[in-house]
Amino acid sequence: MTLATLQEIERSSVIPSYARFPVEFVRGEGTRLWDEQGNEYLDFLCGISVTNLGHCHPRVVEAVRAQVGVLMHTSNLFYTEPAMRLAERLAASSLGGKVFFCNSGAEANEAAIKLARKAKPGGDVVVVHGAFHGRTYGALSATPQESKQAPFAPLVPGFKAIAPTAEALASAIDERTALVLLEPIQGETGVHVLSEELLLCAREACDAHGAALVFDEVQCGMGRTGTLWAYEQTGVLPDAITAAKALGGGLPIGALITAPRLADVFAPGDHGSTFAGGPVIAAAALAALDETGEEALLEGVRASGTFLRGALAELPHVISVRGAGLMLACELDVPAPEVTRRALLAERLIVNATGPTTLRLLPPLNVSEQEIQEGLIRLGRALAG
Ligand code: PLP
C-alpha cells in the first residue's frame, strides 16, 4: 500500500490521537530503517528507546522464532519457563526482590502505585514536575502536565506534584506518603537528569516516613545510560524500579521489579493482566537482557555517549547538550520541531523534538562509530537548514 492510501485509511478509520510524519516504514535492520520506496534512514530514536539493540536484532528474532511455533499463550493461571526465568534474571540483575509482569510502561507504574498503596493504605503519591509516567489514570495522575491531565479530570486522588528539588521533596514527604515515584532521568520532557542530592534526599525521607521510593526506568533503564539500570550510577537504591520499552527487545512488555522489602505485598487476586509475561515476549526479553547485560555493550554505550555528546556540542545552533550515556538532548537556538522534520524528510535521520527548542537523541546502544559520524553529518545539515 502507498503512503497516500495509508493516510486515507487513517483519516477514515483511525482515532486521531497521534500526529504522524508522512513516512511509511516497511523494514528495519540495526540502526537503519527503509521506507516503502526503498529509501534508507538512520534511526537515532529507536522507537523512543525501544529498539535499543537495533531493529530486528538477530538474537531476539531467533528467540521469538524458536518460541512462537511452540507455545504462544497460556494465561497466568499456569507456569511457563520463559516468564519464570525472566523474573529470576530481572530480580538478580537489579534489586533482588520479585517481579510483576505487564505489557507497557504505564502499566508498570500502575502496578507500582497499587503496590505502594497496598503497603501503606490510603497513602499519598509524591511526584515531581517534568515527570512523565504514562497515560493510564494512575500513571497520568503521576504525570503533572496540564495539557495531558486537564482534559481527563477528575484524576486519581492523593497525588502531589512538587518542584524537582531536594528541599521541596524533603518538605513534601511525610507520614502520609506511600510512594515517591521518580525518573532518575526525565525522558519525555527533554532528558533532565535529577541530581544525586535530590535522589539521596528522597531516599532519606522515604526511610524516615516508611514510604516506598520507586524509580521509573521505563526509558532510562535497559542499558540506555551505560549501566543496565540508571540507578546504578546514582548511589541510591530504590525500593523498586519499573521497566518497559527496551525490555522486550522491540516487543511489548513491562515489569515492576522490587527489592525484598516489597516483594510480598501483592497476594493472589490483587493485580493481574491476561497477556503479562507471555512466553514469546518473555523469550524475546531474555534474549534482549542477555545482550544488553554484556559489559562490552555497556562500555560501548558510555564511550559512544561521551563521543556523541562532545560532537553534538560542536554543531551549529546547539547551545548545550545534556543526558547520560546514549540518552541525550540538545538545547537549540532554533525551533527543534522544524529541525526534526528537516532531519527526517531531507536528511533521512530520525531524532525527535521534546519541546520547542529541545532535540532528543536515543540511538541504538550498539551504534557504530561510523553511524554516529554519519548521523552527525546529517544532523549538522538539518540544523544548518
Ligand atoms: N515512564 C516513562 C519514563 C516513559 O518515558 C514512558 C513512555 O514514554 C512511560 C512511563 C509510559 O510507557 P508506555 O508508553 O509503554 O505506557
PDB file of N, CA and C in Angstrom, residues 49-107:
ATOM      1  N   SER A  49      13.329   4.724  22.403  1.00  0.00           N
ATOM      2  CA  SER A  49      14.111   3.871  23.322  1.00  0.00           C
ATOM      3  C   SER A  49      13.541   2.460  23.493  1.00  0.00           C
ATOM      4  N   VAL A  50      13.010   1.910  22.406  1.00  0.00           N
ATOM      5  CA  VAL A  50      12.512   0.531  22.440  1.00  0.00           C
ATOM      6  C   VAL A  50      13.496  -0.428  21.751  1.00  0.00           C
ATOM      7  N   THR A  51      13.866  -0.105  20.524  1.00  0.00           N
ATOM      8  CA  THR A  51      14.776  -0.988  19.781  1.00  0.00           C
ATOM      9  C   THR A  51      16.221  -0.635  20.154  1.00  0.00           C
ATOM     10  N   ASN A  52      16.521  -0.745  21.419  1.00  0.00           N
ATOM     11  CA  ASN A  52      17.848  -0.355  21.922  1.00  0.00           C
ATOM     12  C   ASN A  52      18.975  -1.185  21.321  1.00  0.00           C
ATOM     13  N   LEU A  53      18.651  -2.395  20.854  1.00  0.00           N
ATOM     14  CA  LEU A  53      19.689  -3.248  20.260  1.00  0.00           C
ATOM     15  C   LEU A  53      19.690  -3.131  18.741  1.00  0.00           C
ATOM     16  N   GLY A  54      18.967  -2.154  18.225  1.00  0.00           N
ATOM     17  CA  GLY A  54      18.797  -2.010  16.788  1.00  0.00           C
ATOM     18  C   GLY A  54      17.572  -2.798  16.344  1.00  0.00           C
ATOM     19  N   HIS A  55      17.148  -2.536  15.097  1.00  0.00           N
ATOM     20  CA  HIS A  55      15.948  -3.216  14.587  1.00  0.00           C
ATOM     21  C   HIS A  55      16.234  -4.681  14.302  1.00  0.00           C
ATOM     22  N   CYS A  56      15.290  -5.525  14.671  1.00  0.00           N
ATOM     23  CA  CYS A  56      15.345  -6.964  14.354  1.00  0.00           C
ATOM     24  C   CYS A  56      16.684  -7.577  14.762  1.00  0.00           C
ATOM     25  N   HIS A  57      17.086  -7.363  16.000  1.00  0.00           N
ATOM     26  CA  HIS A  57      18.357  -7.939  16.457  1.00  0.00           C
ATOM     27  C   HIS A  57      18.308  -9.458  16.304  1.00  0.00           C
ATOM     28  N   PRO A  58      19.322 -10.060  15.669  1.00  0.00           N
ATOM     29  CA  PRO A  58      19.258 -11.495  15.340  1.00  0.00           C
ATOM     30  C   PRO A  58      19.003 -12.392  16.564  1.00  0.00           C
ATOM     31  N   ARG A  59      19.573 -12.032  17.699  1.00  0.00           N
ATOM     32  CA  ARG A  59      19.396 -12.868  18.892  1.00  0.00           C
ATOM     33  C   ARG A  59      17.934 -12.823  19.384  1.00  0.00           C
ATOM     34  N   VAL A  60      17.321 -11.668  19.287  1.00  0.00           N
ATOM     35  CA  VAL A  60      15.916 -11.520  19.694  1.00  0.00           C
ATOM     36  C   VAL A  60      15.016 -12.233  18.676  1.00  0.00           C
ATOM     37  N   VAL A  61      15.296 -12.004  17.403  1.00  0.00           N
ATOM     38  CA  VAL A  61      14.488 -12.631  16.343  1.00  0.00           C
ATOM     39  C   VAL A  61      14.541 -14.151  16.491  1.00  0.00           C
ATOM     40  N   GLU A  62      15.720 -14.684  16.732  1.00  0.00           N
ATOM     41  CA  GLU A  62      15.877 -16.130  16.857  1.00  0.00           C
ATOM     42  C   GLU A  62      15.096 -16.664  18.069  1.00  0.00           C
ATOM     43  N   ALA A  63      15.155 -15.944  19.170  1.00  0.00           N
ATOM     44  CA  ALA A  63      14.428 -16.374  20.383  1.00  0.00           C
ATOM     45  C   ALA A  63      12.924 -16.374  20.139  1.00  0.00           C
ATOM     46  N   VAL A  64      12.434 -15.349  19.441  1.00  0.00           N
ATOM     47  CA  VAL A  64      10.992 -15.259  19.151  1.00  0.00           C
ATOM     48  C   VAL A  64      10.594 -16.391  18.205  1.00  0.00           C
ATOM     49  N   ARG A  65      11.404 -16.596  17.151  1.00  0.00           N
ATOM     50  CA  ARG A  65      11.097 -17.664  16.180  1.00  0.00           C
ATOM     51  C   ARG A  65      11.022 -19.020  16.874  1.00  0.00           C
ATOM     52  N   ALA A  66      11.982 -19.249  17.773  1.00  0.00           N
ATOM     53  CA  ALA A  66      12.029 -20.560  18.435  1.00  0.00           C
ATOM     54  C   ALA A  66      10.808 -20.752  19.332  1.00  0.00           C
ATOM     55  N   GLN A  67      10.332 -19.689  19.947  1.00  0.00           N
ATOM     56  CA  GLN A  67       9.224 -19.827  20.901  1.00  0.00           C
ATOM     57  C   GLN A  67       7.854 -19.779  20.229  1.00  0.00           C
ATOM     58  N   VAL A  68       7.752 -18.961  19.166  1.00  0.00           N
ATOM     59  CA  VAL A  68       6.414 -18.659  18.639  1.00  0.00           C
ATOM     60  C   VAL A  68       5.736 -19.884  18.011  1.00  0.00           C
ATOM     61  N   GLY A  69       6.523 -20.811  17.515  1.00  0.00           N
ATOM     62  CA  GLY A  69       5.935 -22.008  16.910  1.00  0.00           C
ATOM     63  C   GLY A  69       5.686 -23.121  17.921  1.00  0.00           C
ATOM     64  N   VAL A  70       6.050 -22.877  19.178  1.00  0.00           N
ATOM     65  CA  VAL A  70       5.945 -23.936  20.196  1.00  0.00           C
ATOM     66  C   VAL A  70       4.807 -23.637  21.178  1.00  0.00           C
ATOM     67  N   LEU A  71       4.777 -22.417  21.704  1.00  0.00           N
ATOM     68  CA  LEU A  71       3.744 -22.030  22.674  1.00  0.00           C
ATOM     69  C   LEU A  71       3.662 -20.508  22.725  1.00  0.00           C
ATOM     70  N   MET A  72       2.460 -19.987  22.431  1.00  0.00           N
ATOM     71  CA  MET A  72       2.316 -18.519  22.403  1.00  0.00           C
ATOM     72  C   MET A  72       1.660 -17.953  23.645  1.00  0.00           C
ATOM     73  N   HIS A  73       0.683 -18.657  24.203  1.00  0.00           N
ATOM     74  CA  HIS A  73      -0.066 -18.046  25.310  1.00  0.00           C
ATOM     75  C   HIS A  73      -0.730 -19.123  26.156  1.00  0.00           C
ATOM     76  N   THR A  74      -0.712 -18.899  27.463  1.00  0.00           N
ATOM     77  CA  THR A  74      -1.403 -19.844  28.357  1.00  0.00           C
ATOM     78  C   THR A  74      -2.255 -19.123  29.389  1.00  0.00           C
ATOM     79  N   SER A  75      -2.031 -17.823  29.610  1.00  0.00           N
ATOM     80  CA  SER A  75      -2.544 -17.015  30.736  1.00  0.00           C
ATOM     81  C   SER A  75      -1.670 -17.283  31.948  1.00  0.00           C
ATOM     82  N   ASN A  76      -1.876 -16.468  32.975  1.00  0.00           N
ATOM     83  CA  ASN A  76      -1.086 -16.631  34.202  1.00  0.00           C
ATOM     84  C   ASN A  76      -1.728 -17.598  35.190  1.00  0.00           C
ATOM     85  N   LEU A  77      -2.643 -18.409  34.684  1.00  0.00           N
ATOM     86  CA  LEU A  77      -3.181 -19.491  35.527  1.00  0.00           C
ATOM     87  C   LEU A  77      -2.194 -20.654  35.582  1.00  0.00           C
ATOM     88  N   PHE A  78      -1.175 -20.607  34.686  1.00  0.00           N
ATOM     89  CA  PHE A  78      -0.248 -21.734  34.570  1.00  0.00           C
ATOM     90  C   PHE A  78       1.194 -21.235  34.524  1.00  0.00           C
ATOM     91  N   TYR A  79       2.128 -22.160  34.620  1.00  0.00           N
ATOM     92  CA  TYR A  79       3.557 -21.835  34.529  1.00  0.00           C
ATOM     93  C   TYR A  79       4.042 -21.945  33.093  1.00  0.00           C
ATOM     94  N   THR A  80       4.960 -21.022  32.723  1.00  0.00           N
ATOM     95  CA  THR A  80       5.774 -21.242  31.520  1.00  0.00           C
ATOM     96  C   THR A  80       7.206 -20.877  31.904  1.00  0.00           C
ATOM     97  N   GLU A  81       8.138 -21.573  31.286  1.00  0.00           N
ATOM     98  CA  GLU A  81       9.540 -21.381  31.678  1.00  0.00           C
ATOM     99  C   GLU A  81      10.072 -19.975  31.368  1.00  0.00           C
ATOM    100  N   PRO A  82       9.780 -19.419  30.163  1.00  0.00           N
ATOM    101  CA  PRO A  82      10.392 -18.104  29.874  1.00  0.00           C
ATOM    102  C   PRO A  82      10.048 -17.045  30.922  1.00  0.00           C
ATOM    103  N   ALA A  83       8.786 -16.994  31.386  1.00  0.00           N
ATOM    104  CA  ALA A  83       8.396 -15.959  32.355  1.00  0.00           C
ATOM    105  C   ALA A  83       9.133 -16.149  33.680  1.00  0.00           C
ATOM    106  N   MET A  84       9.221 -17.391  34.149  1.00  0.00           N
ATOM    107  CA  MET A  84       9.892 -17.626  35.438  1.00  0.00           C
ATOM    108  C   MET A  84      11.378 -17.293  35.333  1.00  0.00           C
ATOM    109  N   ARG A  85      11.990 -17.703  34.203  1.00  0.00           N
ATOM    110  CA  ARG A  85      13.426 -17.413  34.032  1.00  0.00           C
ATOM    111  C   ARG A  85      13.665 -15.910  33.935  1.00  0.00           C
ATOM    112  N   LEU A  86      12.755 -15.223  33.224  1.00  0.00           N
ATOM    113  CA  LEU A  86      12.924 -13.770  33.072  1.00  0.00           C
ATOM    114  C   LEU A  86      12.804 -13.066  34.430  1.00  0.00           C
ATOM    115  N   ALA A  87      11.823 -13.479  35.227  1.00  0.00           N
ATOM    116  CA  ALA A  87      11.656 -12.860  36.554  1.00  0.00           C
ATOM    117  C   ALA A  87      12.921 -13.062  37.385  1.00  0.00           C
ATOM    118  N   GLU A  88      13.441 -14.263  37.354  1.00  0.00           N
ATOM    119  CA  GLU A  88      14.650 -14.582  38.129  1.00  0.00           C
ATOM    120  C   GLU A  88      15.823 -13.713  37.673  1.00  0.00           C
ATOM    121  N   ARG A  89      15.952 -13.586  36.341  1.00  0.00           N
ATOM    122  CA  ARG A  89      17.062 -12.798  35.782  1.00  0.00           C
ATOM    123  C   ARG A  89      16.926 -11.315  36.117  1.00  0.00           C
ATOM    124  N   LEU A  90      15.693 -10.792  36.001  1.00  0.00           N
ATOM    125  CA  LEU A  90      15.487  -9.361  36.255  1.00  0.00           C
ATOM    126  C   LEU A  90      15.751  -9.014  37.719  1.00  0.00           C
ATOM    127  N   ALA A  91      15.255  -9.862  38.616  1.00  0.00           N
ATOM    128  CA  ALA A  91      15.467  -9.597  40.042  1.00  0.00           C
ATOM    129  C   ALA A  91      16.957  -9.679  40.367  1.00  0.00           C
ATOM    130  N   ALA A  92      17.622 -10.717  39.832  1.00  0.00           N
ATOM    131  CA  ALA A  92      19.050 -10.889  40.123  1.00  0.00           C
ATOM    132  C   ALA A  92      19.875  -9.750  39.526  1.00  0.00           C
ATOM    133  N   SER A  93      19.418  -9.181  38.425  1.00  0.00           N
ATOM    134  CA  SER A  93      20.191  -8.117  37.768  1.00  0.00           C
ATOM    135  C   SER A  93      20.010  -6.774  38.459  1.00  0.00           C
ATOM    136  N   SER A  94      19.063  -6.715  39.420  1.00  0.00           N
ATOM    137  CA  SER A  94      18.799  -5.390  40.000  1.00  0.00           C
ATOM    138  C   SER A  94      18.636  -5.454  41.521  1.00  0.00           C
ATOM    139  N   LEU A  95      17.401  -5.453  42.006  1.00  0.00           N
ATOM    140  CA  LEU A  95      17.161  -5.201  43.424  1.00  0.00           C
ATOM    141  C   LEU A  95      16.997  -6.449  44.269  1.00  0.00           C
ATOM    142  N   GLY A  96      16.981  -7.615  43.635  1.00  0.00           N
ATOM    143  CA  GLY A  96      16.989  -8.862  44.396  1.00  0.00           C
ATOM    144  C   GLY A  96      15.675  -9.272  45.033  1.00  0.00           C
ATOM    145  N   GLY A  97      14.577  -8.610  44.645  1.00  0.00           N
ATOM    146  CA  GLY A  97      13.273  -8.997  45.206  1.00  0.00           C
ATOM    147  C   GLY A  97      12.494  -9.857  44.243  1.00  0.00           C
ATOM    148  N   LYS A  98      11.283  -9.386  43.855  1.00  0.00           N
ATOM    149  CA  LYS A  98      10.429 -10.153  42.952  1.00  0.00           C
ATOM    150  C   LYS A  98       9.870  -9.265  41.846  1.00  0.00           C
ATOM    151  N   VAL A  99       9.252  -9.911  40.844  1.00  0.00           N
ATOM    152  CA  VAL A  99       8.850  -9.201  39.631  1.00  0.00           C
ATOM    153  C   VAL A  99       7.373  -9.412  39.339  1.00  0.00           C
ATOM    154  N   PHE A 100       6.692  -8.335  38.926  1.00  0.00           N
ATOM    155  CA  PHE A 100       5.338  -8.439  38.387  1.00  0.00           C
ATOM    156  C   PHE A 100       5.402  -8.021  36.925  1.00  0.00           C
ATOM    157  N   PHE A 101       4.874  -8.858  36.019  1.00  0.00           N
ATOM    158  CA  PHE A 101       4.907  -8.518  34.599  1.00  0.00           C
ATOM    159  C   PHE A 101       3.617  -7.848  34.150  1.00  0.00           C
ATOM    160  N   CYS A 102       3.763  -6.973  33.146  1.00  0.00           N
ATOM    161  CA  CYS A 102       2.607  -6.348  32.497  1.00  0.00           C
ATOM    162  C   CYS A 102       3.014  -6.096  31.042  1.00  0.00           C
ATOM    163  N   ASN A 103       2.366  -5.131  30.382  1.00  0.00           N
ATOM    164  CA  ASN A 103       2.579  -5.002  28.939  1.00  0.00           C
ATOM    165  C   ASN A 103       3.136  -3.653  28.485  1.00  0.00           C
ATOM    166  N   SER A 104       3.321  -2.729  29.405  1.00  0.00           N
ATOM    167  CA  SER A 104       3.763  -1.389  28.992  1.00  0.00           C
ATOM    168  C   SER A 104       4.331  -0.637  30.192  1.00  0.00           C
ATOM    169  N   GLY A 105       4.889   0.542  29.902  1.00  0.00           N
ATOM    170  CA  GLY A 105       5.439   1.371  30.970  1.00  0.00           C
ATOM    171  C   GLY A 105       4.367   1.905  31.900  1.00  0.00           C
ATOM    172  N   ALA A 106       3.256   2.370  31.313  1.00  0.00           N
ATOM    173  CA  ALA A 106       2.172   2.905  32.147  1.00  0.00           C
ATOM    174  C   ALA A 106       1.674   1.830  33.105  1.00  0.00           C
ATOM    175  N   GLU A 107       1.512   0.623  32.598  1.00  0.00           N
ATOM    176  CA  GLU A 107       1.028  -0.465  33.456  1.00  0.00           C
ATOM    177  C   GLU A 107       2.038  -0.821  34.543  1.00  0.00           C
TER     178      GLU A 107
END
